[in-house]
mmCIF file of C-alpha atoms and ligand atoms in Angstrom:
data_model
loop_
_atom_site.group_PDB
_atom_site.id
_atom_site.type_symbol
_atom_site.label_atom_id
_atom_site.label_comp_id
_atom_site.label_asym_id
_atom_site.label_seq_id
_atom_site.Cartn_x
_atom_site.Cartn_y
_atom_site.Cartn_z
ATOM 1 C CA MET A 14 5.593 -30.748 3.029
ATOM 2 C CA SER A 15 8.869 -30.524 1.083
ATOM 3 C CA TYR A 16 11.926 -29.138 2.873
ATOM 4 C CA LEU A 17 11.548 -25.813 0.608
ATOM 5 C CA ALA A 18 7.962 -25.406 1.625
ATOM 6 C CA SER A 19 8.776 -25.496 5.204
ATOM 7 C CA VAL A 20 11.368 -22.511 4.954
ATOM 8 C CA VAL A 21 9.936 -19.590 6.700
ATOM 9 C CA THR A 22 10.765 -15.732 6.474
ATOM 10 C CA LEU A 23 10.140 -13.415 9.219
ATOM 11 C CA GLY A 24 9.291 -9.881 7.739
ATOM 12 C CA ILE A 25 9.621 -6.598 9.679
ATOM 13 C CA GLU A 26 7.883 -3.398 8.659
ATOM 14 C CA THR A 27 8.567 -0.095 10.366
ATOM 15 C CA SER A 28 8.859 2.507 7.550
ATOM 16 C CA CYS A 29 5.884 4.702 8.690
ATOM 17 C CA ASP A 30 3.207 4.316 11.383
ATOM 18 C CA GLU A 31 2.666 0.568 11.679
ATOM 19 C CA THR A 32 5.092 -1.659 13.717
ATOM 20 C CA ALA A 33 4.395 -4.850 12.056
ATOM 21 C CA CYS A 34 5.739 -8.415 11.859
ATOM 22 C CA GLY A 35 4.741 -11.398 9.680
ATOM 23 C CA LEU A 36 5.864 -14.929 9.033
ATOM 24 C CA VAL A 37 5.424 -16.308 5.605
ATOM 25 C CA ASP A 38 6.595 -19.808 4.072
ATOM 26 C CA SER A 39 7.510 -20.844 0.537
ATOM 27 C CA GLY A 40 3.879 -21.525 -0.546
ATOM 28 C CA MET A 41 3.029 -17.845 0.424
ATOM 29 C CA ARG A 42 1.064 -19.005 3.382
ATOM 30 C CA VAL A 43 0.887 -16.364 6.099
ATOM 31 C CA LEU A 44 1.646 -18.239 9.388
ATOM 32 C CA ALA A 45 1.424 -14.848 11.378
ATOM 33 C CA ASN A 46 0.621 -11.245 10.804
ATOM 34 C CA GLN A 47 0.870 -8.910 13.782
ATOM 35 C CA ILE A 48 0.321 -5.251 13.376
ATOM 36 C CA TYR A 49 0.550 -2.473 16.025
ATOM 37 C CA SER A 50 -0.918 0.572 14.539
ATOM 38 C CA GLN A 51 0.336 3.923 15.864
ATOM 39 C CA VAL A 52 -2.654 5.743 13.986
ATOM 40 C CA PRO A 53 -4.370 6.764 17.426
ATOM 41 C CA ILE A 54 -1.059 8.444 18.649
ATOM 42 C CA HIS A 55 -0.406 10.261 15.304
ATOM 43 C CA SER A 56 -4.047 11.351 14.873
ATOM 44 C CA LEU A 57 -3.620 13.656 17.758
ATOM 45 C CA TYR A 58 -1.232 15.653 15.595
ATOM 46 C CA GLY A 59 -3.115 15.391 12.287
ATOM 47 C CA GLY A 60 -0.396 13.236 10.582
ATOM 48 C CA VAL A 61 2.625 11.130 11.218
ATOM 49 C CA VAL A 62 5.247 12.646 13.532
ATOM 50 C CA PRO A 63 8.487 10.915 12.545
ATOM 51 C CA GLU A 64 10.309 11.173 15.960
ATOM 52 C CA ILE A 65 7.209 9.825 17.737
ATOM 53 C CA ALA A 66 6.914 7.085 15.207
ATOM 54 C CA ALA A 67 10.684 5.925 15.606
ATOM 55 C CA ARG A 68 10.145 5.807 19.521
ATOM 56 C CA ALA A 69 6.995 3.752 19.249
ATOM 57 C CA HIS A 70 8.686 1.288 16.785
ATOM 58 C CA LEU A 71 11.544 0.986 19.244
ATOM 59 C CA GLU A 72 9.044 0.164 22.096
ATOM 60 C CA LYS A 73 6.913 -2.228 20.118
ATOM 61 C CA ILE A 74 9.256 -4.123 17.688
ATOM 62 C CA ASP A 75 10.412 -6.778 20.147
ATOM 63 C CA PRO A 76 6.864 -7.530 21.357
ATOM 64 C CA MET A 77 5.534 -7.727 17.860
ATOM 65 C CA VAL A 78 8.248 -10.273 16.842
ATOM 66 C CA ARG A 79 7.339 -12.348 19.882
ATOM 67 C CA LEU A 80 3.653 -12.061 19.154
ATOM 68 C CA ALA A 81 4.207 -13.323 15.575
ATOM 69 C CA LEU A 82 6.373 -16.315 16.691
ATOM 70 C CA ALA A 83 3.712 -17.098 19.248
ATOM 71 C CA GLU A 84 0.847 -16.943 16.622
ATOM 72 C CA ALA A 85 2.724 -19.348 14.371
ATOM 73 C CA ALA A 86 3.632 -21.527 17.490
ATOM 74 C CA MET A 87 7.302 -21.367 16.305
ATOM 75 C CA ASP A 88 10.614 -20.322 17.677
ATOM 76 C CA LEU A 89 13.453 -18.450 15.996
ATOM 77 C CA GLY A 90 15.086 -21.881 15.155
ATOM 78 C CA SER A 91 12.216 -22.395 12.349
ATOM 79 C CA VAL A 92 13.030 -19.036 10.768
ATOM 80 C CA GLY A 93 15.389 -19.326 7.771
ATOM 81 C CA GLN A 94 15.426 -15.676 6.811
ATOM 82 C CA ILE A 95 14.852 -12.224 8.285
ATOM 83 C CA ALA A 96 13.599 -9.454 5.965
ATOM 84 C CA PHE A 97 13.175 -5.686 6.903
ATOM 85 C CA THR A 98 11.940 -2.716 5.087
ATOM 86 C CA ARG A 99 14.893 -0.613 3.930
ATOM 87 C CA GLY A 100 12.908 2.052 2.028
ATOM 88 C CA PRO A 101 11.113 4.172 1.014
ATOM 89 C CA GLY A 102 9.961 5.555 4.339
ATOM 90 C CA LEU A 103 10.945 7.766 7.174
ATOM 91 C CA LEU A 104 14.660 7.500 8.189
ATOM 92 C CA GLY A 105 14.196 7.070 11.960
ATOM 93 C CA PRO A 106 11.491 4.454 11.782
ATOM 94 C CA LEU A 107 13.491 2.585 9.031
ATOM 95 C CA LEU A 108 16.720 2.508 11.243
ATOM 96 C CA VAL A 109 14.752 0.992 14.141
ATOM 97 C CA GLY A 110 13.580 -1.883 11.901
ATOM 98 C CA ALA A 111 16.936 -2.353 10.181
ATOM 99 C CA SER A 112 18.934 -2.290 13.506
ATOM 100 C CA PHE A 113 16.551 -4.640 15.126
ATOM 101 C CA ALA A 114 16.656 -7.130 12.252
ATOM 102 C CA ARG A 115 20.413 -7.015 12.026
ATOM 103 C CA ALA A 116 20.923 -7.587 15.694
ATOM 104 C CA LEU A 117 18.337 -10.375 15.792
ATOM 105 C CA GLY A 118 19.975 -12.093 12.745
ATOM 106 C CA ARG A 119 23.461 -11.874 14.205
ATOM 107 C CA TYR A 120 22.165 -13.279 17.609
ATOM 108 C CA ALA A 121 20.288 -16.202 16.025
ATOM 109 C CA GLY A 122 22.578 -16.938 13.096
ATOM 110 C CA ILE A 123 19.927 -16.097 10.472
ATOM 111 C CA ALA A 124 20.596 -14.402 7.130
ATOM 112 C CA VAL A 125 19.232 -10.755 6.913
ATOM 113 C CA THR A 126 18.073 -9.035 3.934
ATOM 114 C CA GLY A 127 16.590 -5.325 3.571
ATOM 115 C CA VAL A 128 13.729 -5.185 1.042
ATOM 116 C CA ASN A 129 11.911 -2.438 -0.927
ATOM 117 C CA HIS A 130 8.467 -1.454 0.831
ATOM 118 C CA LEU A 131 6.887 -0.925 -2.632
ATOM 119 C CA GLU A 132 7.995 -4.430 -3.635
ATOM 120 C CA GLY A 133 6.469 -5.644 -0.270
ATOM 121 C CA HIS A 134 3.083 -4.037 -1.379
ATOM 122 C CA LEU A 135 3.517 -5.720 -4.892
ATOM 123 C CA ALA A 136 4.003 -9.112 -3.001
ATOM 124 C CA SER A 137 0.667 -8.814 -1.167
ATOM 125 C CA ALA A 138 -0.705 -9.888 -4.595
ATOM 126 C CA PHE A 139 1.341 -13.172 -4.341
ATOM 127 C CA LEU A 140 -0.280 -13.818 -0.967
ATOM 128 C CA GLU A 141 -3.608 -13.583 -2.644
ATOM 129 C CA ASP A 142 -2.656 -15.771 -5.616
ATOM 130 C CA PRO A 143 0.597 -17.723 -5.063
ATOM 131 C CA SER A 144 0.412 -18.902 -8.722
ATOM 132 C CA LEU A 145 0.717 -15.312 -10.000
ATOM 133 C CA GLU A 146 3.888 -15.039 -12.187
ATOM 134 C CA PRO A 147 5.176 -11.872 -13.975
ATOM 135 C CA PRO A 148 4.547 -10.305 -16.384
ATOM 136 C CA PHE A 149 1.774 -8.178 -15.132
ATOM 137 C CA LEU A 150 0.887 -4.636 -14.526
ATOM 138 C CA CYS A 151 0.757 -3.256 -10.915
ATOM 139 C CA LEU A 152 -1.067 -0.277 -9.762
ATOM 140 C CA VAL A 153 0.440 0.940 -6.442
ATOM 141 C CA VAL A 154 -2.204 3.144 -4.463
ATOM 142 C CA SER A 155 -0.999 4.137 -1.057
ATOM 143 C CA GLY A 156 -0.580 7.126 1.206
ATOM 144 C CA GLY A 157 2.818 7.989 -0.325
ATOM 145 C CA HIS A 158 2.613 6.408 -3.784
ATOM 146 C CA THR A 159 0.436 6.149 -6.893
ATOM 147 C CA GLU A 160 2.046 4.537 -9.739
ATOM 148 C CA PHE A 161 1.915 1.926 -12.470
ATOM 149 C CA VAL A 162 4.773 -0.474 -12.728
ATOM 150 C CA LEU A 163 5.146 -2.994 -15.363
ATOM 151 C CA VAL A 164 6.523 -6.235 -13.712
ATOM 152 C CA GLY A 165 8.682 -8.357 -16.000
ATOM 153 C CA PRO A 166 10.127 -11.838 -15.438
ATOM 154 C CA GLY A 167 12.837 -11.960 -12.830
ATOM 155 C CA LEU A 168 10.894 -8.926 -11.170
ATOM 156 C CA ARG A 169 12.366 -6.468 -13.643
ATOM 157 C CA TYR A 170 10.429 -3.280 -13.186
ATOM 158 C CA THR A 171 9.623 -0.496 -15.670
ATOM 159 C CA LEU A 172 7.701 2.615 -14.163
ATOM 160 C CA ILE A 173 5.367 3.639 -16.690
ATOM 161 C CA GLY A 174 3.626 6.470 -14.752
ATOM 162 C CA LYS A 175 3.280 8.128 -11.279
ATOM 163 C CA THR A 176 1.664 11.046 -9.667
ATOM 164 C CA ARG A 177 2.939 14.492 -10.249
ATOM 165 C CA ASP A 178 1.861 15.635 -6.840
ATOM 166 C CA ASP A 179 -0.337 13.920 -4.199
ATOM 167 C CA ALA A 180 -0.868 10.246 -4.004
ATOM 168 C CA ALA A 181 -4.395 8.658 -4.128
ATOM 169 C CA GLY A 182 -4.124 8.078 -0.242
ATOM 170 C CA GLU A 183 -3.327 11.657 0.223
ATOM 171 C CA ALA A 184 -6.228 12.778 -2.044
ATOM 172 C CA PHE A 185 -8.477 10.848 0.444
ATOM 173 C CA ASP A 186 -6.751 12.040 3.524
ATOM 174 C CA LYS A 187 -6.375 15.696 2.630
ATOM 175 C CA GLY A 188 -9.759 15.992 1.121
ATOM 176 C CA GLY A 189 -11.308 14.333 4.220
ATOM 177 C CA LYS A 190 -9.275 16.636 6.485
ATOM 178 C CA ILE A 191 -10.733 19.566 4.764
ATOM 179 C CA LEU A 192 -14.255 18.196 5.345
ATOM 180 C CA GLY A 193 -13.505 17.867 9.014
ATOM 181 C CA LEU A 194 -12.648 14.182 9.215
ATOM 182 C CA GLY A 195 -9.711 12.872 11.322
ATOM 183 C CA TYR A 196 -6.455 11.197 10.281
ATOM 184 C CA PRO A 197 -6.184 9.089 8.073
ATOM 185 C CA ALA A 198 -9.370 10.166 6.555
ATOM 186 C CA GLY A 199 -9.398 7.576 3.667
ATOM 187 C CA PRO A 200 -11.549 4.780 5.577
ATOM 188 C CA LEU A 201 -13.851 7.237 6.909
ATOM 189 C CA VAL A 202 -14.458 8.872 3.583
ATOM 190 C CA ALA A 203 -15.148 5.483 2.194
ATOM 191 C CA ARG A 204 -17.451 4.687 4.959
ATOM 192 C CA LEU A 205 -19.560 7.976 4.541
ATOM 193 C CA ALA A 206 -19.366 7.692 0.711
ATOM 194 C CA ALA A 207 -21.277 4.342 0.695
ATOM 195 C CA GLU A 208 -24.443 6.404 1.787
ATOM 196 C CA GLY A 209 -23.961 9.314 -0.534
ATOM 197 C CA ASN A 210 -24.945 10.591 -3.961
ATOM 198 C CA ARG A 211 -21.878 10.340 -6.195
ATOM 199 C CA ASP A 212 -22.949 13.176 -8.447
ATOM 200 C CA PHE A 213 -23.556 15.668 -5.752
ATOM 201 C CA ALA A 214 -20.552 17.804 -6.021
ATOM 202 C CA ALA A 215 -18.776 18.402 -9.464
ATOM 203 C CA LEU A 216 -15.184 17.731 -8.754
ATOM 204 C CA PRO A 217 -12.193 17.594 -11.323
ATOM 205 C CA ARG A 218 -10.490 14.606 -12.886
ATOM 206 C CA ALA A 219 -6.987 15.518 -14.064
ATOM 207 C CA LEU A 220 -4.752 14.264 -17.057
ATOM 208 C CA GLU A 221 -7.662 12.206 -18.725
ATOM 209 C CA GLN A 222 -5.916 11.796 -22.013
ATOM 210 C CA ARG A 223 -5.666 8.061 -22.987
ATOM 211 C CA ASP A 224 -1.930 8.172 -23.466
ATOM 212 C CA ASN A 225 -1.116 9.725 -20.069
ATOM 213 C CA PHE A 226 -0.329 7.397 -17.332
ATOM 214 C CA GLU A 227 0.717 10.070 -14.804
ATOM 215 C CA PHE A 228 -1.639 11.169 -12.018
ATOM 216 C CA SER A 229 -2.258 14.603 -10.445
ATOM 217 C CA PHE A 230 -4.610 14.913 -7.295
ATOM 218 C CA SER A 231 -3.544 18.417 -6.058
ATOM 219 C CA GLY A 232 -6.318 20.066 -8.084
ATOM 220 C CA LEU A 233 -8.877 17.964 -6.528
ATOM 221 C CA LYS A 234 -7.698 18.848 -3.074
ATOM 222 C CA THR A 235 -7.916 22.614 -3.984
ATOM 223 C CA ALA A 236 -11.374 21.993 -5.503
ATOM 224 C CA VAL A 237 -12.607 20.362 -2.366
ATOM 225 C CA LEU A 238 -11.084 23.254 -0.322
ATOM 226 C CA ARG A 239 -12.960 25.866 -2.578
ATOM 227 C CA TYR A 240 -16.189 23.859 -2.411
ATOM 228 C CA ALA A 241 -16.033 23.829 1.356
ATOM 229 C CA GLU A 242 -15.274 27.545 1.500
ATOM 230 C CA VAL A 243 -18.033 28.534 -0.944
ATOM 231 C CA HIS A 244 -20.772 26.306 0.874
ATOM 232 C CA GLY A 245 -19.811 26.921 4.493
ATOM 233 C CA PRO A 246 -19.271 24.494 7.323
ATOM 234 C CA GLU A 247 -22.899 23.856 8.037
ATOM 235 C CA PHE A 248 -23.737 22.807 4.446
ATOM 236 C CA VAL A 249 -20.579 20.465 4.495
ATOM 237 C CA ARG A 250 -21.664 18.855 7.768
ATOM 238 C CA ASN A 251 -25.250 18.287 6.559
ATOM 239 C CA ASN A 252 -24.156 16.854 3.253
ATOM 240 C CA LEU A 253 -20.977 14.931 4.358
ATOM 241 C CA PRO A 254 -21.891 11.599 2.792
ATOM 242 C CA HIS A 255 -22.783 13.172 -0.517
ATOM 243 C CA ILE A 256 -19.542 15.215 -0.591
ATOM 244 C CA CYS A 257 -17.478 12.077 0.482
ATOM 245 C CA ALA A 258 -19.178 10.122 -2.331
ATOM 246 C CA SER A 259 -18.255 12.804 -4.980
ATOM 247 C CA LEU A 260 -14.577 12.845 -3.676
ATOM 248 C CA GLU A 261 -14.329 9.089 -3.774
ATOM 249 C CA THR A 262 -15.809 8.799 -7.144
ATOM 250 C CA ALA A 263 -13.470 11.514 -8.605
ATOM 251 C CA ILE A 264 -10.373 9.510 -7.256
ATOM 252 C CA VAL A 265 -11.752 6.081 -8.307
ATOM 253 C CA ASP A 266 -12.835 7.238 -11.793
ATOM 254 C CA VAL A 267 -9.280 8.321 -12.631
ATOM 255 C CA LEU A 268 -7.737 5.036 -11.215
ATOM 256 C CA VAL A 269 -9.943 2.903 -13.061
ATOM 257 C CA LYS A 270 -9.813 4.701 -16.450
ATOM 258 C CA LYS A 271 -6.137 5.048 -16.344
ATOM 259 C CA SER A 272 -5.696 1.329 -15.485
ATOM 260 C CA VAL A 273 -7.799 0.294 -18.444
ATOM 261 C CA HIS A 274 -5.593 2.534 -20.817
ATOM 262 C CA ALA A 275 -2.349 1.396 -19.274
ATOM 263 C CA LEU A 276 -3.356 -2.255 -19.734
ATOM 264 C CA SER A 277 -4.133 -1.657 -23.290
ATOM 265 C CA ALA A 278 -1.008 0.254 -23.964
ATOM 266 C CA THR A 279 1.229 -2.350 -22.211
ATOM 267 C CA LYS A 280 -0.872 -5.317 -23.612
ATOM 268 C CA MET A 281 -1.114 -6.859 -20.212
ATOM 269 C CA GLN A 282 -4.077 -9.035 -19.194
ATOM 270 C CA VAL A 283 -3.442 -8.994 -15.489
ATOM 271 C CA LEU A 284 -3.618 -6.037 -13.275
ATOM 272 C CA THR A 285 -2.723 -6.131 -9.567
ATOM 273 C CA VAL A 286 -3.822 -3.163 -7.270
ATOM 274 C CA VAL A 287 -1.981 -2.990 -4.086
ATOM 275 C CA GLY A 288 -1.285 -0.408 -1.314
ATOM 276 C CA GLY A 289 -3.597 1.043 1.576
ATOM 277 C CA VAL A 290 -6.116 2.525 -1.066
ATOM 278 C CA SER A 291 -6.577 -1.013 -2.581
ATOM 279 C CA ALA A 292 -8.782 -1.701 0.393
ATOM 280 C CA ASN A 293 -11.332 0.643 -0.866
ATOM 281 C CA GLY A 294 -14.493 -1.156 -1.571
ATOM 282 C CA TYR A 295 -15.697 1.194 -4.404
ATOM 283 C CA LEU A 296 -12.412 0.977 -6.149
ATOM 284 C CA ARG A 297 -12.655 -2.751 -5.962
ATOM 285 C CA GLU A 298 -16.102 -2.917 -7.274
ATOM 286 C CA ARG A 299 -15.543 -0.633 -10.215
ATOM 287 C CA MET A 300 -12.282 -2.285 -11.286
ATOM 288 C CA GLN A 301 -13.889 -5.750 -11.126
ATOM 289 C CA ALA A 302 -16.779 -4.543 -13.181
ATOM 290 C CA GLU A 303 -14.344 -2.994 -15.778
ATOM 291 C CA ALA A 304 -12.306 -6.349 -15.628
ATOM 292 C CA LYS A 305 -15.347 -8.521 -16.383
ATOM 293 C CA LYS A 306 -16.650 -6.032 -19.127
ATOM 294 C CA ARG A 307 -13.069 -5.870 -20.949
ATOM 295 C CA GLY A 308 -11.745 -9.270 -20.244
ATOM 296 C CA PHE A 309 -8.714 -8.685 -18.091
ATOM 297 C CA ARG A 310 -8.002 -9.960 -14.638
ATOM 298 C CA ALA A 311 -7.843 -7.739 -11.605
ATOM 299 C CA VAL A 312 -6.153 -9.034 -8.418
ATOM 300 C CA PHE A 313 -6.583 -7.180 -5.201
ATOM 301 C CA PRO A 314 -4.795 -8.579 -1.853
ATOM 302 C CA SER A 315 -7.259 -9.596 0.954
ATOM 303 C CA ARG A 316 -7.898 -6.452 3.043
ATOM 304 C CA LEU A 317 -5.720 -7.813 5.734
ATOM 305 C CA TYR A 318 -2.588 -7.175 3.600
ATOM 306 C CA CYS A 319 -3.565 -3.882 1.840
ATOM 307 C CA GLY A 320 -2.193 -1.547 4.386
ATOM 308 C CA ASP A 321 1.386 -1.721 5.819
ATOM 309 C CA ASN A 322 2.166 -5.198 7.345
ATOM 310 C CA GLY A 323 4.942 -7.631 7.944
ATOM 311 C CA ALA A 324 3.548 -10.502 5.913
ATOM 312 C CA MET A 325 4.071 -8.533 2.669
ATOM 313 C CA ILE A 326 7.730 -7.911 3.619
ATOM 314 C CA ALA A 327 8.353 -11.462 4.300
ATOM 315 C CA ALA A 328 6.593 -12.430 1.284
ATOM 316 C CA ILE A 329 8.813 -10.519 -1.304
ATOM 317 C CA ALA A 330 11.894 -11.741 0.546
ATOM 318 C CA ARG A 331 10.792 -15.417 0.491
ATOM 319 C CA TRP A 332 9.484 -15.029 -3.267
ATOM 320 C CA ARG A 333 12.806 -13.653 -4.240
ATOM 321 C CA GLU A 334 14.910 -16.257 -2.288
ATOM 322 C CA ASP A 335 12.924 -19.223 -3.789
ATOM 323 C CA ARG A 336 13.694 -18.006 -7.257
ATOM 324 C CA GLY A 337 17.449 -17.158 -6.763
ATOM 325 C CA LEU A 338 16.676 -13.445 -7.038
ATOM 326 C CA THR A 339 17.825 -12.392 -3.446
ATOM 327 C CA THR A 340 19.975 -9.149 -3.423
ATOM 328 C CA VAL A 341 21.346 -8.664 -0.060
ATOM 329 C CA GLU A 342 20.985 -5.022 0.974
ATOM 330 C CA VAL A 343 21.254 -4.058 4.639
ATOM 331 C CA GLU A 344 21.436 -0.246 4.428
ATOM 332 C CA VAL A 345 18.321 1.859 4.790
ATOM 333 C CA LYS A 346 17.352 4.145 1.998
ATOM 334 C CA PRO A 347 14.430 6.515 2.558
ATOM 335 C CA SER A 348 14.029 7.657 -1.057
ATOM 336 C CA LEU A 349 14.229 4.199 -2.542
ATOM 337 C CA SER A 350 12.190 3.628 -5.737
ATOM 338 C CA TRP A 351 11.706 0.587 -7.971
ATOM 339 C CA ASN A 352 15.223 0.076 -9.446
HETATM 340 O O1 LIG B 405 -0.042 1.516 2.243
HETATM 341 P P1 LIG B 405 -0.519 2.336 3.388
HETATM 342 O O2 LIG B 405 -0.853 1.611 4.579
HETATM 343 O O3 LIG B 405 0.721 3.230 3.723
HETATM 344 C C1 LIG B 405 1.585 3.682 2.853
HETATM 345 O O4 LIG B 405 2.614 2.951 2.660
HETATM 346 O O5 LIG B 405 1.378 4.953 2.462
HETATM 347 O O6 LIG B 405 -1.496 3.291 2.838
HETATM 348 C C2 LIG B 405 -2.237 4.294 3.653
HETATM 349 C C3 LIG B 405 -3.190 5.078 2.877
HETATM 350 C C4 LIG B 405 -3.802 6.249 3.688
HETATM 351 O O7 LIG B 405 -3.646 7.277 2.788
HETATM 352 C C5 LIG B 405 -5.321 5.814 3.834
HETATM 353 O O8 LIG B 405 -6.123 6.839 4.041
HETATM 354 C C6 LIG B 405 -5.641 4.962 2.723
HETATM 355 O O9 LIG B 405 -4.309 4.323 2.498
HETATM 356 N N1 LIG B 405 -6.703 4.015 2.913
HETATM 357 C C7 LIG B 405 -7.801 4.159 2.220
HETATM 358 C C8 LIG B 405 -8.692 3.121 2.672
HETATM 359 N N2 LIG B 405 -8.083 2.440 3.583
HETATM 360 C C9 LIG B 405 -6.768 2.913 3.723
HETATM 361 N N3 LIG B 405 -8.300 5.005 1.153
HETATM 362 C C10 LIG B 405 -9.520 4.856 0.789
HETATM 363 N N4 LIG B 405 -10.398 3.794 1.152
HETATM 364 C C11 LIG B 405 -10.011 2.934 2.164
HETATM 365 N N5 LIG B 405 -10.821 1.985 2.437
HETATM 366 ZN ZN1 LIG B 406 2.918 1.169 2.459
#
């Protein structure tokens, strides 16, 4: 192994409800990926409670870093860089990760850099394919974001469209909540949908024009609400897989169709799909079928790296550092976007 290939980055992710820590080297090999999910705590409240999230991060961050080092059979002496999520995300949770990373860096004499959570999701595709190089088009589909970003050489970003209201993950979560499913409903909707009739309920697809790369999912949520009110709780319970299948199809139809149009408008041949919703099996299947038919390449991260994790935070910092693209930022910014 060359010297460079042995350089390791520790990534710390605390932007929302996962306390996560990962170790990644220059070959984009994941040496450790430890995730403490706070989902069971927040599900009691039907969504993320920022104050509770910040406290849980404070409690779990140190053990998660220790667990990651143990998983990789390493100590801090082998770590060349510490990266933490500086935004976008919840202020309290971000501050916990930032303070911990800065303190650890100072104690151990290791360089610390804050990274963009969205760039972290983007880098989960590098973990899947370390040879992937810009330019390519990236579709970010998470609980808070749904957007197309054109990724140019040197990681220059051009945002070409995003949601006007809810994110795709919210469409799954809010739709599922109306149907009586717990938080977050996305994975449950997907599981039930696998057994359902996708044409059962007629649900809307918004902004279908070819040249429109924006999304809108709030009308879909309202349509699910109306559907549940009109048909009543017993009908909904008895037909849950069918309604979930119709909801999932309405979301995936839009994501796939718009991706095809965005690829053609940007003349890109590679599409990466990242973020929590990229774990969705039906989205993967439909996008890969379209890729085969139309001759583009669709890269999805392994399901291990779709949701929030520390490996992706380490990956973007390592990737940038190895190409001389590090910009040292240590302040948190809850509203951070691409540029
Ligand atoms: O990227 P992520 O872990 O957190 C954010 O940065 O937002 O994404 C979480 C979102 C949630 O809305 C969750 O319901 C959704 O991803 N999700 C899914 C699936 N797994 C997670 N949605 C649909 N199908 C899935 N299999
Ligand atoms: Zn995320």
